[in-house]
XYZ file of C-alpha atoms in Angstrom:
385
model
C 14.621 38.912 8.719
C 16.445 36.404 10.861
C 14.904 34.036 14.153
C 16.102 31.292 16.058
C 14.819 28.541 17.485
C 15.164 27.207 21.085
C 15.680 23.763 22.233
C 14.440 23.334 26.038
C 15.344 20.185 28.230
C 15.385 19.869 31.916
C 18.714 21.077 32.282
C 20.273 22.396 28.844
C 19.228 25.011 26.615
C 20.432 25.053 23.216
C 20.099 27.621 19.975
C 19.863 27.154 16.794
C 19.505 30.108 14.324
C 17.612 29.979 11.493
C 16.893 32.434 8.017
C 13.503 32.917 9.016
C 10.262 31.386 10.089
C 8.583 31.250 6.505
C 11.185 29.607 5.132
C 11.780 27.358 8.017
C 11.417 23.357 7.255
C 10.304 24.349 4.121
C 10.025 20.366 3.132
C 7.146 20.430 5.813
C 5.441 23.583 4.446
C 1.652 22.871 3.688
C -0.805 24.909 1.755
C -4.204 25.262 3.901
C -7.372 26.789 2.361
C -10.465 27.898 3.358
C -13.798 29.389 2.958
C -15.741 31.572 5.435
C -19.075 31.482 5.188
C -21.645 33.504 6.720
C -24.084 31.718 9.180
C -25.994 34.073 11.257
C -22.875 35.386 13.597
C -20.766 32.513 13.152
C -18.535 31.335 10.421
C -18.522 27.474 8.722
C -14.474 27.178 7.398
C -14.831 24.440 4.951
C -12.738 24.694 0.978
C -10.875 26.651 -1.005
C -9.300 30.317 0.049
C -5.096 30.519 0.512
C -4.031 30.940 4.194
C -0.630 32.003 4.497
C -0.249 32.687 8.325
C -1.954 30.209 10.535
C -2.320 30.929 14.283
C -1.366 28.960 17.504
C -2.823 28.555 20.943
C -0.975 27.259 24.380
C -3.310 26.218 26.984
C -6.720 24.046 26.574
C -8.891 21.753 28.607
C -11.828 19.512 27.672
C -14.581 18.042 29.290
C -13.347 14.506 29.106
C -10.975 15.321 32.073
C -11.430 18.580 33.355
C -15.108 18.716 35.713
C -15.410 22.254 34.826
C -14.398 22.092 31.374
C -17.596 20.673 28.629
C -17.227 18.904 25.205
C -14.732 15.802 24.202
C -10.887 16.740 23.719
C -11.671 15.425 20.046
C -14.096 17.463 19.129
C -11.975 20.543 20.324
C -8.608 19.313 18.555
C -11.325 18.916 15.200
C -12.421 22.953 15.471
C -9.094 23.860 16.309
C -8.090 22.636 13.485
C -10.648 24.129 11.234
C -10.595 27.442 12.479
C -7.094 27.922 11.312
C -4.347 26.764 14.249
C -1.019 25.495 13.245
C 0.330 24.654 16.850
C -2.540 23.743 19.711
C -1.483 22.744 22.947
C -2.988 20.114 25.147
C -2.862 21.055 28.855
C -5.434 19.123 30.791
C -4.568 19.560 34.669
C -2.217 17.841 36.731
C -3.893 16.071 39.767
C -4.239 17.273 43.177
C -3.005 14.885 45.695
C -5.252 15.731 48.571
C -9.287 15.031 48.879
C -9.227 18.796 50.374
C -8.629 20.213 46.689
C -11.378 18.288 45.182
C -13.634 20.807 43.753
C -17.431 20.933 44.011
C -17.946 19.700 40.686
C -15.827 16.933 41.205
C -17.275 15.863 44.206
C -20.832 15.990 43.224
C -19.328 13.274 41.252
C -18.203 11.589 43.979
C -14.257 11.815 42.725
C -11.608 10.773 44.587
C -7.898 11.711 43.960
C -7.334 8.217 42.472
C -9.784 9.567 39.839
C -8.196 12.145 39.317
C -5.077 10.162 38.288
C -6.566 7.779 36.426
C -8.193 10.718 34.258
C -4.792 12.163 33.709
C -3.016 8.659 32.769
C -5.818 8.404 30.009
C -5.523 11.838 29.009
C -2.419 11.106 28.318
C -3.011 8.007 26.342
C -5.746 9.669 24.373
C -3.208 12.704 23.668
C -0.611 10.635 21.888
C -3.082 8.778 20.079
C -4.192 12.560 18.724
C -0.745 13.471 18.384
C 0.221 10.976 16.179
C -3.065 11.318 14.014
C -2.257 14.870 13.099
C 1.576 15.068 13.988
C 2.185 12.583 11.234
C 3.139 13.138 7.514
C 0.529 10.875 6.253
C -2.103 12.882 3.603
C -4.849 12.426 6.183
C -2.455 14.546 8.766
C -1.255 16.827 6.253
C -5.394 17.554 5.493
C -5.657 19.220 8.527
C -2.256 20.900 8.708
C -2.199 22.017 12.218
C 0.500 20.154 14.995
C -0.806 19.125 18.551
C 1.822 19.746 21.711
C 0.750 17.059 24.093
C 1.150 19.228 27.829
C -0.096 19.431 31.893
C -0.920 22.480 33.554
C 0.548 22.410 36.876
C -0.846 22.746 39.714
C 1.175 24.769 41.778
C -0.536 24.551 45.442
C 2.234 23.818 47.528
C 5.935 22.015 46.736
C 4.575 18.418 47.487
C 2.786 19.216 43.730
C 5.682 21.086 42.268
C 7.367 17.995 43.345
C 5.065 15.353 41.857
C 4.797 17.565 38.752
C 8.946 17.099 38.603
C 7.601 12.942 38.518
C 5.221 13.507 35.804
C 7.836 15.197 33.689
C 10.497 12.507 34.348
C 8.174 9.496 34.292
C 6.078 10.411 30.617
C 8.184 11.327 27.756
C 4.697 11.714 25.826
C 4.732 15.155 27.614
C 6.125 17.755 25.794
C 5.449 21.092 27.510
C 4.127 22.447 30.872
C 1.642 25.549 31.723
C 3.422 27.073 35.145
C 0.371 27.995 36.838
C -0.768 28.939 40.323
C -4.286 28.088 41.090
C -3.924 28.425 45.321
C -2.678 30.396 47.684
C -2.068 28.988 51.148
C -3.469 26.243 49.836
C -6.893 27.743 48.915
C -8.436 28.931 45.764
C -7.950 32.063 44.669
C -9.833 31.726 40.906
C -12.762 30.223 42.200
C -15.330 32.173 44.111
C -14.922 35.671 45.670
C -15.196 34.036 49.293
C -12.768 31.910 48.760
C -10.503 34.531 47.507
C -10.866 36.575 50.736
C -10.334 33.150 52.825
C -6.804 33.135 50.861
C -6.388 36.820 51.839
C -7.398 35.896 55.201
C -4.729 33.319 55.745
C -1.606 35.700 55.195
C 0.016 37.064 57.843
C -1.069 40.581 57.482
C -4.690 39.608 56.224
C -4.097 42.160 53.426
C -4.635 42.018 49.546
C -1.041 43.570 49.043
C -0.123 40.480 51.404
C -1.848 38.077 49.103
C -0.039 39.380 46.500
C 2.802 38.934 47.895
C 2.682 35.796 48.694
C 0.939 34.702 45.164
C 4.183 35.948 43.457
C 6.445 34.108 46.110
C 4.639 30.741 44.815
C 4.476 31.425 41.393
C 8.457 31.719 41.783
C 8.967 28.317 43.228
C 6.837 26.789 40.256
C 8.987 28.935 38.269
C 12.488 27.529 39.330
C 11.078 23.909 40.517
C 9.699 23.290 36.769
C 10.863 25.921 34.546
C 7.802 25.454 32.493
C 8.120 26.653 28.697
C 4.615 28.461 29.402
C 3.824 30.870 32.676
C 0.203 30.197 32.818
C -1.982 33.587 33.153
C 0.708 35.585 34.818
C -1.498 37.938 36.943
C -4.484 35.720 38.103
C -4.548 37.117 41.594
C -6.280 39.861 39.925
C -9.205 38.078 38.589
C -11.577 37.697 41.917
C -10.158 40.952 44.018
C -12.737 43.389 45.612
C -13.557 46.123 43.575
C -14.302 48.516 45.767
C -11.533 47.255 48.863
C -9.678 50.445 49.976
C -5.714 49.997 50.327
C -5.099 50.517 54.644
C -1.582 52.306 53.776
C -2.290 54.064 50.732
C -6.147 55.036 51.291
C -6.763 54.233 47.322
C -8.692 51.780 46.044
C -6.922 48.454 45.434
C -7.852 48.131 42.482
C -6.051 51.595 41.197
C -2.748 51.056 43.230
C 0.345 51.149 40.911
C 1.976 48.201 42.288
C 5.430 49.277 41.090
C 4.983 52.553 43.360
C 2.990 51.522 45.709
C 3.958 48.207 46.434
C 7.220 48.027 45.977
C 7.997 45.379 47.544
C 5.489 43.162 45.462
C 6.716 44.281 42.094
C 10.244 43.192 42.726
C 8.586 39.623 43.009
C 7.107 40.276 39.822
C 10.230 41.703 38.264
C 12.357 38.295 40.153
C 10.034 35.944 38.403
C 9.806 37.920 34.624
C 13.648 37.948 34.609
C 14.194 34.363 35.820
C 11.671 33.112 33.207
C 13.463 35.114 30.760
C 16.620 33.092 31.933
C 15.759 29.744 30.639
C 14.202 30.712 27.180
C 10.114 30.436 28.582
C 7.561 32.093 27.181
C 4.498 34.375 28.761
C 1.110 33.457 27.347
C -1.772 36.133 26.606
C -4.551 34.640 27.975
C -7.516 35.891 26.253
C -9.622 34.253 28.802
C -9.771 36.926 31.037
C -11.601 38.804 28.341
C -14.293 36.328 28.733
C -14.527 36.936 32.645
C -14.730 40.484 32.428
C -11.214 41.834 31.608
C -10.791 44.431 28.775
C -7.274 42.706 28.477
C -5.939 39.429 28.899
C -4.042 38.311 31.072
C -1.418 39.989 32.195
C -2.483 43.360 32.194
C -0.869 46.486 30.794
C 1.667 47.048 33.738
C 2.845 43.713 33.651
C 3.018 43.109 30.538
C 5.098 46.201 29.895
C 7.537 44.431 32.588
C 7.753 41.568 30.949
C 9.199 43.646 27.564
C 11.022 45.501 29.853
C 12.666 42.544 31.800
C 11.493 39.674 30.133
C 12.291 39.763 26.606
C 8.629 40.126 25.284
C 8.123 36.698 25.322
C 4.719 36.615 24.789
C 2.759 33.396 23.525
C -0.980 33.259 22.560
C -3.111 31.341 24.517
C -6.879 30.900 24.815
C -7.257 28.555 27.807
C -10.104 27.059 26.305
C -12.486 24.753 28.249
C -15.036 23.860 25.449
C -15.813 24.376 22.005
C -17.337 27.808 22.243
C -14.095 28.906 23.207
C -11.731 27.850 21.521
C -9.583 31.030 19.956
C -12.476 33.399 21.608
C -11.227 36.304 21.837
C -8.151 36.229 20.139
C -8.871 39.132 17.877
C -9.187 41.515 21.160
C -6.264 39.500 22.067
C -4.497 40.974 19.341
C -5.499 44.451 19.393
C -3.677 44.089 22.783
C -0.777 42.801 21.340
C -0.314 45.452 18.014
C -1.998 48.890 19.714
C -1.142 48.700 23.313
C 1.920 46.444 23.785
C 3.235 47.286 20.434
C 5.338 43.941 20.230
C 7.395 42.931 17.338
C 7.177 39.205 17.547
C 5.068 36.412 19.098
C 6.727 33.792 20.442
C 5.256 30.105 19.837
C 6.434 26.317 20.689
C 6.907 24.143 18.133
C 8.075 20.408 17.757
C 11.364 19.500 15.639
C 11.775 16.424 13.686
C 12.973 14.752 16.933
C 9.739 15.731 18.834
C 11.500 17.989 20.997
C 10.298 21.251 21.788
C 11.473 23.830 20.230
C 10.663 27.983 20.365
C 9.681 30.108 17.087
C 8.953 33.772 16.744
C 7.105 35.253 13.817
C 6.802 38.817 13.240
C 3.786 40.760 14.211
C 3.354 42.372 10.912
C 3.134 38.813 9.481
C 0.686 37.271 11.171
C -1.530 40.839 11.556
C -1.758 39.741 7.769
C -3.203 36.067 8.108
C -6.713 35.224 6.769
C -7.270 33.997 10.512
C -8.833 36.834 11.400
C -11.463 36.767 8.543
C -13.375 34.550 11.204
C -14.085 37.768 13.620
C -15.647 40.023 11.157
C -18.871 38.959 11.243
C -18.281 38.599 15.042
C -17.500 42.164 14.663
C -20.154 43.093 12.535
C -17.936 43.893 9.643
């Protein structure tokens, strides 16, 4: 079995090949143990049972910066750790530059977009202090065996943010990685409330979902080639908030049933533009098991997309379980997972990983692998087994 590992810089992409991910940096291979114990429908993970695949997760948030997010970024790093992740990504959000995108909960604290700067600058502080607590070799560090990727989710409104995210990047080496994400449309919400959803749809030319879509995808591609971020953040959020019973005008179907490749033709060759130009520079597509928890029976991106991504993107998926507390971190994942082995039927999952220079690097490991690891022990009392 042979993978490789990819370097990305703004810039320059380089390869390096490798035997294969077990025996990678073997001089930094740990041995992690555990013990699941049963605890009405949870599990404690405390002691003594050999782990041999350990699982990784791309895009969190806490409630010491994010308004809508609960519980302190420590306490979150602490259960990542315990519950069995090797990589875990830190990804608070970027800030919005305008009062206009202050959100409700925000402004019932009376925040200003000065706060939300200052709450980034010390999230970034706080991050490298974490990072170098568990990042190091020390015994302490090697106790907990799991590596934190210090990150931003971007907040792709408009270019005057793609533009400050480009200053972010340049201005903190702390940051290591970036969740590509688009949160507006036309400058409004579009993963917030259904109303505000149909204001988005309201502002496009046409005044049409397949118009909103559209013009989603055309976004999503200039946060695509204005950041190439290592992570596309929850590839087909457009979906999330869309009317359920909304009738296409042109097709007379449901939205919600249209096969956007057929149908909408002119939509999926966005879709296809953006899979093949992430493909490009080596990033990776994240299965966001949050939509699970908002009423998805998939994550993010569903089945069509995903299939164009290992069509045209070199199934380059990533994990991910956008977390925004404690009770979420890794929910999910096992559904997650089903998705990945039964439906999608991928080979390898893609992961980022730091090398000895703290530059971020890309790993695969095979499916078969980690469908193995005693990480999933922790669902089956979830699952009733």
């Amino acid at each position: 079995m042979h993978s490789s590992s990819l370097t990305l810089s703004p810039g320059k992409v380089s390869i390096s090949n490798y035997h294969s991910v077990e025996t990678l940096k073997c001089s930094h291979r740990r041995i992690y143990f555990y013990n699941c114990q049963k605890k009405g429908s949870l599990l404690d993970i405390k002691g003594s049972v050999f782990r041999p695949h350990r699982m990784h997760s791309h895009h969190s948030h806490s409630g010491d910066y994010v308004s809508h997010a609960s519980d302190s970024l420590d306490s979150i790093v602490e259960l990542a750790a315990s519950k069995g992740f090797e990589i875990f990504c830190l990804t608070e959000h970027m800030p919005r530059l305008d009062a206009k995108f202050i959100y409700p909960e925000e402004s019932d604290k009376n925040y200003s977009v000065d706060h939300l700067s200052g709450d980034f600058a010390r999230y970034l502080q706080h991050a490298e202090r974490l990072q170098n607590q568990y990042n190091s070799h020390s015994s302490n560090a090697q106790k907990h065996g799991m590596k934190l990727i210090i990150g931003f989710e971007v907040e792709g409104i408009d270019e005057s943010h793609i533009s400050y995210a480009k200053g972010l990047l340049l201005q903190n080496k702390v940051i290591n990685m970036t969740v590509g994400s688009v949160h507006f449309v036309h400058q409004i919400p579009i993963d917030f409330s259904p109303e505000q959803w149909l204001e988005a749809r309201e502002a496009t030319k046409e005044k049409t979902t397949r118009a909103l879509f559209r013009d989603y995808f055309e976004l999503q591609y200039k946060v695509i080639t204005g950041l190439k971020p290592q992570v596309v953040g929850h590839f087909d959020l457009i979906r999330l908030l869309q009317p359920k019973d909304e009738v296409d005008p042109e097709t007379g179907k449901l939205v919600k049933d249209i096969d956007i490749e057929k149908e909408w033709p002119e939509v999926w060759t966005l879709i296809v533009r953006n899979i093949q130009e992430v493909a490009s520079y080596g990033g990776l597509f994240e299965l966001n098991s949050s939509a699970i928890r908002k009423g998805w029976d998939t994550p993010y991106p569903k089945k069509d997309i995903s299939k164009a991504i290992i069509e045209h993107g070199e199934a380059r998926f990533c994990l991910s379980d956008d977390s925004h507390g404690l009770k979420q971190v890794g929910l999910n994942f096992h559904k997650t997972w089903k998705y990945v082995t039964d439906d999608l039927q991928l080979e390898w999952i893609y992961r980022l990983d730091l090398d000895e220079n703290n530059q971020t690097i890309v790993k695969k490991e095979a499916v078969k692998k980690l469908s193995e690891s005693d990480f999933w022990k922790q669902y089956e009392v979830v699952e009733g087994v």
